[in-house]
Short mmCIF file of the C-alpha atoms (twelve columns), coordinates in Angstrom:
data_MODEL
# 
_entry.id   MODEL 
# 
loop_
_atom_site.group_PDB 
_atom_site.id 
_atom_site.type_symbol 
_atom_site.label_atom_id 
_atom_site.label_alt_id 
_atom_site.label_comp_id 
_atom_site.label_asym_id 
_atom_site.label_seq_id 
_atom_site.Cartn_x 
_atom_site.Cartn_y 
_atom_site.Cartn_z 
_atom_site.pdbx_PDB_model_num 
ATOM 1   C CA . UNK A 1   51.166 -21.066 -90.252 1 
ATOM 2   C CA . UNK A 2   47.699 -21.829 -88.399 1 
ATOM 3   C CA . UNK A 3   49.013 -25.008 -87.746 1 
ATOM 4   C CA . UNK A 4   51.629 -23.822 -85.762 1 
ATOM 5   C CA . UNK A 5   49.573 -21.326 -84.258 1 
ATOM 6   C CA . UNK A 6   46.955 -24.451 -82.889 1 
ATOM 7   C CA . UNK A 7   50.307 -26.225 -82.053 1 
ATOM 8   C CA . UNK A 8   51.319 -23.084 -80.044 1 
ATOM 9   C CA . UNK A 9   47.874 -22.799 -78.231 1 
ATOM 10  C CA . UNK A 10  47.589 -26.370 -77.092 1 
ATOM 11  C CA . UNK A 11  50.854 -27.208 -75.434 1 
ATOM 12  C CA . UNK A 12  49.747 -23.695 -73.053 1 
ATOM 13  C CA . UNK A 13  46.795 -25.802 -72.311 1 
ATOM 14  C CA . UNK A 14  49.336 -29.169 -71.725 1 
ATOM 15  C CA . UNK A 15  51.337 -26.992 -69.572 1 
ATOM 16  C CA . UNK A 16  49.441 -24.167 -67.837 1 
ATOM 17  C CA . UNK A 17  46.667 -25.700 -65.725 1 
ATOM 18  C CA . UNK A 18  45.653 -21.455 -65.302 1 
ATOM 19  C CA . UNK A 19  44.425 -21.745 -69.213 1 
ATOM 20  C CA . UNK A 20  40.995 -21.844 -69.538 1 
ATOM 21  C CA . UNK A 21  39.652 -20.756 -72.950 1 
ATOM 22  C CA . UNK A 22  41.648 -20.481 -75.988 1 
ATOM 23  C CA . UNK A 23  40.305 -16.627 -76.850 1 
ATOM 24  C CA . UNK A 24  41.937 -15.950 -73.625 1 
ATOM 25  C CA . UNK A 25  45.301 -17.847 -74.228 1 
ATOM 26  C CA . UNK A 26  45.265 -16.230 -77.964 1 
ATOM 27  C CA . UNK A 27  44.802 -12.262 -76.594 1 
ATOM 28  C CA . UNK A 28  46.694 -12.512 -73.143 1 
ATOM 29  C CA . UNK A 29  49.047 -14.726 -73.167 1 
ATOM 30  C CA . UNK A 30  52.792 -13.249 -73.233 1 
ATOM 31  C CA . UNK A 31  54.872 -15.846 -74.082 1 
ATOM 32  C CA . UNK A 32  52.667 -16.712 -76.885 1 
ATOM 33  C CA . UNK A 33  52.569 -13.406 -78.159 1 
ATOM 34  C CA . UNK A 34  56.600 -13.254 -77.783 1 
ATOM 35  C CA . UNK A 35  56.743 -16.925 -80.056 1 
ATOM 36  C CA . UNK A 36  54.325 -15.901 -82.883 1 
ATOM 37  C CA . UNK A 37  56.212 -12.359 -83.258 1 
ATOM 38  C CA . UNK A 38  59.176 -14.049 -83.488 1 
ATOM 39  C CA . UNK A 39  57.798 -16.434 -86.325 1 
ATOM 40  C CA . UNK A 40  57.398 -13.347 -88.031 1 
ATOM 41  C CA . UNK A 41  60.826 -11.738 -87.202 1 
ATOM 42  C CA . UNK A 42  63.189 -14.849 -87.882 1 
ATOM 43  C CA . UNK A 43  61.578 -14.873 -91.517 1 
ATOM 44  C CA . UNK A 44  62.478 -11.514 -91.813 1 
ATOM 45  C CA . UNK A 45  66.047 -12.132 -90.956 1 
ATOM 46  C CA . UNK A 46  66.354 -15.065 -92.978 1 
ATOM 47  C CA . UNK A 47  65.399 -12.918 -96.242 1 
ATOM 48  C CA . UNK A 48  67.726 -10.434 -94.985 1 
ATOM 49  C CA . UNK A 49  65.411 -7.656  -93.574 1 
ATOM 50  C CA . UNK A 50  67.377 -7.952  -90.478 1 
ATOM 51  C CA . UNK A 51  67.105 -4.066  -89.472 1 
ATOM 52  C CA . UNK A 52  62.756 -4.342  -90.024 1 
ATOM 53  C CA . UNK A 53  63.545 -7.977  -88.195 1 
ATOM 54  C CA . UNK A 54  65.028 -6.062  -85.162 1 
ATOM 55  C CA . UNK A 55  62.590 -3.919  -85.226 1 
ATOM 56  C CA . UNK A 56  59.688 -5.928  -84.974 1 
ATOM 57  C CA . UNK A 57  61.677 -7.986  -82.067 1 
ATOM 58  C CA . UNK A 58  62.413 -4.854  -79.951 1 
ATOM 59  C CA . UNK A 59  58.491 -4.137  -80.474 1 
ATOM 60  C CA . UNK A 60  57.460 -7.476  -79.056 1 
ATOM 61  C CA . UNK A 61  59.560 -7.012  -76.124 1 
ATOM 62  C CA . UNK A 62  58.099 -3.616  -75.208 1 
ATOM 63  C CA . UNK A 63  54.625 -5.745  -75.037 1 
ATOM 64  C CA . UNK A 64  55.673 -8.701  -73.791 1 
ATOM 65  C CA . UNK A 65  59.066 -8.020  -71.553 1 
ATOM 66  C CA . UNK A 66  60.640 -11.036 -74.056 1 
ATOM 67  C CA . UNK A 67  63.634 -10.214 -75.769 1 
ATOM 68  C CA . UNK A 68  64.282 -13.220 -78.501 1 
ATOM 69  C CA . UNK A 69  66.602 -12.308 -80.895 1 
ATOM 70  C CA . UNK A 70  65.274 -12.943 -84.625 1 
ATOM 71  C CA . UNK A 71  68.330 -14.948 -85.791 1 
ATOM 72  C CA . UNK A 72  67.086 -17.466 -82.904 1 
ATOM 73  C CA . UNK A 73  65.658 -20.930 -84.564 1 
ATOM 74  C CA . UNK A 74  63.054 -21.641 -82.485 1 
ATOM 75  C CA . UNK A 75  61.544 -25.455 -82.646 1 
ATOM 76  C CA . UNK A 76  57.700 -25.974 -82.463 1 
ATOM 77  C CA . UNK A 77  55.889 -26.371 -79.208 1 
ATOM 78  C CA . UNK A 78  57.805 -23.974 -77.698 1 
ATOM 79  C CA . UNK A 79  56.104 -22.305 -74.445 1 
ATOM 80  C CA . UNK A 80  57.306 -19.830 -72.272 1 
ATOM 81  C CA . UNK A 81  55.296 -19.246 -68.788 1 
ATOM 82  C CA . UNK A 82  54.850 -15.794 -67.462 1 
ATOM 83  C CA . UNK A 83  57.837 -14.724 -69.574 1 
ATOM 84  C CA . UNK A 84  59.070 -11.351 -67.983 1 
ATOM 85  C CA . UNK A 85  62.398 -11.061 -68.057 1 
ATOM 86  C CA . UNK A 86  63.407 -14.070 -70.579 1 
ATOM 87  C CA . UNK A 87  66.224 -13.325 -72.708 1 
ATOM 88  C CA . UNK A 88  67.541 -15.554 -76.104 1 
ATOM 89  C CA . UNK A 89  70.570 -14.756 -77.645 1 
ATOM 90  C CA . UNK A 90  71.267 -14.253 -81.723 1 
ATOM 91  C CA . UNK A 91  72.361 -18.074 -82.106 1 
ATOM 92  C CA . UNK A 92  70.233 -19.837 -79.899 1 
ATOM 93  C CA . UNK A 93  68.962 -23.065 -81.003 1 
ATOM 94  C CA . UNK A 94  65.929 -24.328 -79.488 1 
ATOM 95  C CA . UNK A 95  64.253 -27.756 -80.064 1 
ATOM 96  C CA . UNK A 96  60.474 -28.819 -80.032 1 
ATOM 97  C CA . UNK A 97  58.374 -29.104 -77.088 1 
ATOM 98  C CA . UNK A 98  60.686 -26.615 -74.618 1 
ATOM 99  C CA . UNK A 99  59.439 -24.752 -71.775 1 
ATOM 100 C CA . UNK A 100 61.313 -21.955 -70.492 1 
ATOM 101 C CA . UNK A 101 59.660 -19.597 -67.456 1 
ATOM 102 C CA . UNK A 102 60.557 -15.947 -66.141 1 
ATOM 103 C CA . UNK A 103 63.505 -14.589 -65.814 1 
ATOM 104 C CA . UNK A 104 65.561 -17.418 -68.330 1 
ATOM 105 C CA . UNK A 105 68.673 -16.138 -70.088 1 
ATOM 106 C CA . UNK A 106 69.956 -18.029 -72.954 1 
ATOM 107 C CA . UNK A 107 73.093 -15.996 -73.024 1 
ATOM 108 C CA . UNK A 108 76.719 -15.908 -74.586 1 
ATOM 109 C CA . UNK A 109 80.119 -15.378 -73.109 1 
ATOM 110 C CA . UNK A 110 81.901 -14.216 -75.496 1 
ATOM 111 C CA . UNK A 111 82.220 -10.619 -77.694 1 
ATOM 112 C CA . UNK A 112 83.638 -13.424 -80.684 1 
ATOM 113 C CA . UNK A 113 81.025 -13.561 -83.430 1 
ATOM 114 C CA . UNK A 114 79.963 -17.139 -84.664 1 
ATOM 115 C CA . UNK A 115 77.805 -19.337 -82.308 1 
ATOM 116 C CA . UNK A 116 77.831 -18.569 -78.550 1 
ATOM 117 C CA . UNK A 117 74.547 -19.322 -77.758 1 
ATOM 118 C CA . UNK A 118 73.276 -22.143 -76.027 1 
ATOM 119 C CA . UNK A 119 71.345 -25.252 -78.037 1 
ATOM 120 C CA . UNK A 120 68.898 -27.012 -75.927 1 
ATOM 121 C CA . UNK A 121 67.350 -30.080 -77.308 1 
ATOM 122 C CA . UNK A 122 64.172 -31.026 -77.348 1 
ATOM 123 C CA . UNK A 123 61.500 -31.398 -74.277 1 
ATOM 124 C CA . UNK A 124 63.656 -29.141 -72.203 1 
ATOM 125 C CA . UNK A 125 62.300 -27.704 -69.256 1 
ATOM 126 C CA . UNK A 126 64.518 -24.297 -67.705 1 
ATOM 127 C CA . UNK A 127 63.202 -23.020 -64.206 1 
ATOM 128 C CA . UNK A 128 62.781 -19.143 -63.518 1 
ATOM 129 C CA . UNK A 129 65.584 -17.464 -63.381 1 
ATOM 130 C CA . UNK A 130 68.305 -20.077 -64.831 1 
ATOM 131 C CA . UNK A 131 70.931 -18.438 -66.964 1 
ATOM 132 C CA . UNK A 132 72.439 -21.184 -69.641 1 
ATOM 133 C CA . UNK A 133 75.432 -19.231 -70.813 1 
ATOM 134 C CA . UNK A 134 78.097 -20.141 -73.779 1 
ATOM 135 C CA . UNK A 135 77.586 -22.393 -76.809 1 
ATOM 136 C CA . UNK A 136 76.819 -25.447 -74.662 1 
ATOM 137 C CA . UNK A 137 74.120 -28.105 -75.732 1 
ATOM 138 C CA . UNK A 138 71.458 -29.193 -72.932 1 
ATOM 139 C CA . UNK A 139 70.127 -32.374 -74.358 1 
ATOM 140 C CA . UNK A 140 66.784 -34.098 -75.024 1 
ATOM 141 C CA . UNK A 141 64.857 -34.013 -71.791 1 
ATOM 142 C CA . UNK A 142 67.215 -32.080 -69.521 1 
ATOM 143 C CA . UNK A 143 65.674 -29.912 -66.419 1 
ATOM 144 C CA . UNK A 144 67.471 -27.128 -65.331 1 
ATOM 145 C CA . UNK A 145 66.917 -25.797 -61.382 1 
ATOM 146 C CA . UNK A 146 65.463 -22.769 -60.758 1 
ATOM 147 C CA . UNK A 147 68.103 -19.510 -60.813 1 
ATOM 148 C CA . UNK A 148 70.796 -22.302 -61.908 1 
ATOM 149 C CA . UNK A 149 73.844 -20.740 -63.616 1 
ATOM 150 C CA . UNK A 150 75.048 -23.526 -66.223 1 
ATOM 151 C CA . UNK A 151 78.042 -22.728 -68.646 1 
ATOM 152 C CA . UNK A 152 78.801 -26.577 -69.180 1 
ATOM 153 C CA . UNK A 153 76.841 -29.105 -71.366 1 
ATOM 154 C CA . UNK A 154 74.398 -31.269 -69.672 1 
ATOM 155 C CA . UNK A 155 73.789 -34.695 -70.916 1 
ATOM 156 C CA . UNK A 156 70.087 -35.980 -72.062 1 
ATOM 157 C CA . UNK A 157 67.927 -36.896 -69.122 1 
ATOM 158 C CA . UNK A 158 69.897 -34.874 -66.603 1 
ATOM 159 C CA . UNK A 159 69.174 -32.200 -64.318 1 
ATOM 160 C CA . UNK A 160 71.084 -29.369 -63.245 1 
ATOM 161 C CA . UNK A 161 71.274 -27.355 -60.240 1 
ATOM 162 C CA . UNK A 162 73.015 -24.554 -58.238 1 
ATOM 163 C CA . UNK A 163 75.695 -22.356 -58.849 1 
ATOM 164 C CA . UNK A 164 77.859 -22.987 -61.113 1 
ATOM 165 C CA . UNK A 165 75.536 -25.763 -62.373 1 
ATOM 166 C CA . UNK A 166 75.861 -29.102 -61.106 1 
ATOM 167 C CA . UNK A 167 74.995 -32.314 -62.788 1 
ATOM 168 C CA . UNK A 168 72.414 -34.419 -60.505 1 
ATOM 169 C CA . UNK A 169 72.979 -38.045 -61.141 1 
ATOM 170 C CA . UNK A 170 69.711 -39.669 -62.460 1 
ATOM 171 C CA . UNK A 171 68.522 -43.146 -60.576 1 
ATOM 172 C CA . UNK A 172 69.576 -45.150 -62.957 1 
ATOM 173 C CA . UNK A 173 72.769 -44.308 -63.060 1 
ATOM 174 C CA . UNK A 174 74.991 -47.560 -61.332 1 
ATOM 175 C CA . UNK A 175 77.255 -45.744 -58.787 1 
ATOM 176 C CA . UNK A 176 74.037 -43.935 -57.612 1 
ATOM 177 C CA . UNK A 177 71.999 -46.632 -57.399 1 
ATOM 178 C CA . UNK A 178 74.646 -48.468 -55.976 1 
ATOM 179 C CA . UNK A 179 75.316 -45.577 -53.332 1 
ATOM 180 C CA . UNK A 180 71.037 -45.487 -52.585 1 
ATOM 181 C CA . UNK A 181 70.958 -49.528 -51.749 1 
ATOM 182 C CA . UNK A 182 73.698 -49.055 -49.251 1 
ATOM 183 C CA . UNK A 183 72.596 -46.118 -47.823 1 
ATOM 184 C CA . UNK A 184 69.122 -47.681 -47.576 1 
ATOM 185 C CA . UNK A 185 70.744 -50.544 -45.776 1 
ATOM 186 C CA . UNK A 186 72.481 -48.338 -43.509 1 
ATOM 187 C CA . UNK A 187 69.233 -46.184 -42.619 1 
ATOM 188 C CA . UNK A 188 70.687 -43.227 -44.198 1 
ATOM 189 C CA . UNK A 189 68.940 -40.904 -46.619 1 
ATOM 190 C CA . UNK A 190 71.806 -40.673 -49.593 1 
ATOM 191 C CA . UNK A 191 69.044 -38.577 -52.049 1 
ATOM 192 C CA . UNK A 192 68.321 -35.890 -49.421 1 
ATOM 193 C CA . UNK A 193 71.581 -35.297 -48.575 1 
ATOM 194 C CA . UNK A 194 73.388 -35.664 -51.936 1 
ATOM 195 C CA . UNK A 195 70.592 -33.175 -53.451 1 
ATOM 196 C CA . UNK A 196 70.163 -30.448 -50.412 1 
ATOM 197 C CA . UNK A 197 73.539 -30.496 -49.068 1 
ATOM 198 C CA . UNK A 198 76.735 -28.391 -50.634 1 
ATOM 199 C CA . UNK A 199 79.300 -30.183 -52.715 1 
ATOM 200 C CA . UNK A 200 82.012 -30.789 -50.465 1 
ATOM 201 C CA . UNK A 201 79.772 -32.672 -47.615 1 
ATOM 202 C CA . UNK A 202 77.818 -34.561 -50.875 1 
ATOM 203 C CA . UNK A 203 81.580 -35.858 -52.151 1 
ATOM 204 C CA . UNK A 204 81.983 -36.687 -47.952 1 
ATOM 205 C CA . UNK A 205 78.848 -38.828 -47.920 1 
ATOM 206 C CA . UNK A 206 79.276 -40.498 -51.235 1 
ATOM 207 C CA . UNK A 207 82.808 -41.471 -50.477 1 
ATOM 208 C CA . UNK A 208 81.678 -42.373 -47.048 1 
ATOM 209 C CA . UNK A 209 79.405 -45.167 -49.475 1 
ATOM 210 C CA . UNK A 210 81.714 -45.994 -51.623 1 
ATOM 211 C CA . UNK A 211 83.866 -47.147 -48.707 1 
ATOM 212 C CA . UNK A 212 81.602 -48.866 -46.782 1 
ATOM 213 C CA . UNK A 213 80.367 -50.980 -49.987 1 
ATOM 214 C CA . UNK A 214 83.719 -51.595 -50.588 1 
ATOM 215 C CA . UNK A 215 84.445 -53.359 -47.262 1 
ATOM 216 C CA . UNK A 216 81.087 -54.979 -47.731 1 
ATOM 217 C CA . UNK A 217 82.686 -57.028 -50.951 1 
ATOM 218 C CA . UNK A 218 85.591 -57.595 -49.101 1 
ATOM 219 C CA . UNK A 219 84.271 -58.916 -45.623 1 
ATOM 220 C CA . UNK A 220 81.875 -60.790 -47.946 1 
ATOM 221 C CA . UNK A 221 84.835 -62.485 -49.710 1 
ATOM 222 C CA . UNK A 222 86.451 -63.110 -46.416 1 
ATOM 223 C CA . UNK A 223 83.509 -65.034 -45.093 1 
ATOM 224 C CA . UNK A 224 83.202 -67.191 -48.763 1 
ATOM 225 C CA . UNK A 225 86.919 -68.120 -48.095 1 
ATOM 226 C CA . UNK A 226 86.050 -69.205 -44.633 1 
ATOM 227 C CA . UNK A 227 83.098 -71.360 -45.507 1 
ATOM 228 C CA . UNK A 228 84.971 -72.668 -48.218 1 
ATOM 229 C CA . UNK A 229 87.767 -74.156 -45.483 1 
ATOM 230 C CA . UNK A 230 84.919 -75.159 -43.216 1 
ATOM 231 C CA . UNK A 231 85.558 -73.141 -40.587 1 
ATOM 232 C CA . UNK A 232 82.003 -71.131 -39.869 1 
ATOM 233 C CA . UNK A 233 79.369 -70.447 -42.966 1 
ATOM 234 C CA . UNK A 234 78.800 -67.588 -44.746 1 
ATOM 235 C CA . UNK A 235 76.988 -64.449 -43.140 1 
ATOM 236 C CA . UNK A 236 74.422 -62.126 -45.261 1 
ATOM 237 C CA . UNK A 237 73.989 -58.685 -45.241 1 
ATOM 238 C CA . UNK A 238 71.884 -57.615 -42.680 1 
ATOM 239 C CA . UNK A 239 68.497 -56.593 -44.531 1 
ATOM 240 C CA . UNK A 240 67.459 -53.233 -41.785 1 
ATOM 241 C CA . UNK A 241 70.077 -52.312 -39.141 1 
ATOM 242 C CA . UNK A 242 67.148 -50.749 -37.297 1 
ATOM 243 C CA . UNK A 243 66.893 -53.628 -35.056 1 
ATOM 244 C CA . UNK A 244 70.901 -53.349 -34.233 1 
ATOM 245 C CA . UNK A 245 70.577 -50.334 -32.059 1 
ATOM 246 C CA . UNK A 246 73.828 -50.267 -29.200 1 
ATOM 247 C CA . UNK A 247 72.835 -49.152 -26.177 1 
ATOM 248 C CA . UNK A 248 73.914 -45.781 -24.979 1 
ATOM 249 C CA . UNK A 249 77.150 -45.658 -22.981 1 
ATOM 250 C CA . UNK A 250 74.962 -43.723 -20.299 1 
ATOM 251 C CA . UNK A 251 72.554 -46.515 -20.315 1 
ATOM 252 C CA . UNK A 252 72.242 -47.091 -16.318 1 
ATOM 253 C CA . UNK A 253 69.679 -44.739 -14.657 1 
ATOM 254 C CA . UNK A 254 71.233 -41.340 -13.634 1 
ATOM 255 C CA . UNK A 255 72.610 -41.436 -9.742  1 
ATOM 256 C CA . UNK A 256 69.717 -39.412 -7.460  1 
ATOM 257 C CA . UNK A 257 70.670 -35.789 -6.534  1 
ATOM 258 C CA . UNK A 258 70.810 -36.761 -2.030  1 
ATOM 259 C CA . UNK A 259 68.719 -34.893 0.457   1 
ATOM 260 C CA . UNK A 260 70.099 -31.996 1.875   1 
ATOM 261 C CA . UNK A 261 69.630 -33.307 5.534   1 
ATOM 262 C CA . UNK A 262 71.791 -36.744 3.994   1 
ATOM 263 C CA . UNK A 263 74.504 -34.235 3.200   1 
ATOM 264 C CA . UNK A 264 74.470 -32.592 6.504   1 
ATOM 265 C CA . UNK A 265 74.544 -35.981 8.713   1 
# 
């Protein structure tokens, strides 16, 4: 039990630059108040003193504005920041080293008893204000965005965004990586648009990528067919198309306005 309790108090200090001492971590910190009462309260449920379990939960939320239901199984490390406002459902299952902030609901969908709760594995990091709703799993070392709404899995490594939740692809992913080069090439910022910008114009640029690689490999294969028949070498891929710039159609200096008395000779 201390163990845990040391565990508890030094992933604050890993993840709180704000700590300072651990008497002040131990007697005002929220969230840790919130995880050790619920130590307390899911052993109570598990020896079926779920009513005395409840009651002990509903207790640490009126000190700590954390509802975690006692039938929760909580992993170790767990910290939540601030914590107002953070809700986990009856059949939550939460992994080791997870960090949830304000306002997080681990919610359910459904009135149907059995699990419909969200799992999250472990090193999971939810922003203030996400709601992760439905038995979905989140897996090792997702991040969910700030006030994200997410009601479908998200795959290990990943990071979700918006509403409904949207998967961001990670850079090592091929098509995005693939989709980054060209852009690069182009002189066009694929990440800032793909992350800021809604879906449909994100699906617009990326196809706009796809295409243009596309008649990259093609032109490419074009010119190795002509080399091969001797009839002009290869060409590369222009490294920077910086240095390409077409003059402006309105290139030639404007015409000058003429002088009044010019008009009326």
């Amino acid at each position: 039990m201390f163990d845990r309790l040391k565990e508890d108090i030094a992933c604050v200090f890993e993840r709180d630059p704000a700590a300072r001492t651990r008497f002040e971590v131990l007697t005002i910190y929220p969230g840790l108040h919130a995880v050790m009462a619920h130590r307390l309260a899911h052993r109570l449920w598990r020896h079926d003193l779920k009513w005395l379990a409840r009651f002990l939960a509903n207790l640490a939320r009126l000190f700590t504005g954390i509802e975690i239901h006692p039938g929760a199984v909580i992993g170790r490390r767990f910290f939540i920041d601030h914590g107002m406002g953070v809700v986990i459902g009856e059949t939550a299952v939460i992994g080791d080293d997870c960090t949830l902030y304000h306002g997080v609901t681990l919610g359910g969908t459904t009135w149907q008893k059995g699990k419909r709760h969200p799992t999250l594995g472990c090193d999971v990091v939810v922003g203030a204000g996400a709601k992760v709703l439905g038995p979905i799993e989140i897996g090792d070392g997702a991040r969910i965005g700030s006030n994200a709404v997410v009601v479908k899995s998200v795959p290990p490594g990943a990071t979700a965004v918006g509403v409904p939740g949207r998967i961001i692809e990670p850079a090592g992913d091929a098509t995005a990586q693939r989709r980054a080069d060209t852009a690069k090439r182009i002189g066009f910022d694929a990440y800032g648009a793909t992350r800021d910008a809604p879906d449909p114009v994100a699906n617009a640029i990326n196809r706009m990528l796809d295409h243009i690689h596309h008649m990259d490999q093609r032109m490419e294969a074009m010119s190795l067919a002509l080399e091969s028949r001797g009839i002009m070498p290869r060409f590369e891929h222009d490294a920077d198309l910086d240095a390409m710039e077409i003059d402006p159609a309105t290139g030639a200096d404007p015409p000058r306005p003429r002088d009044p008395k010019e008009r009326m000779a």
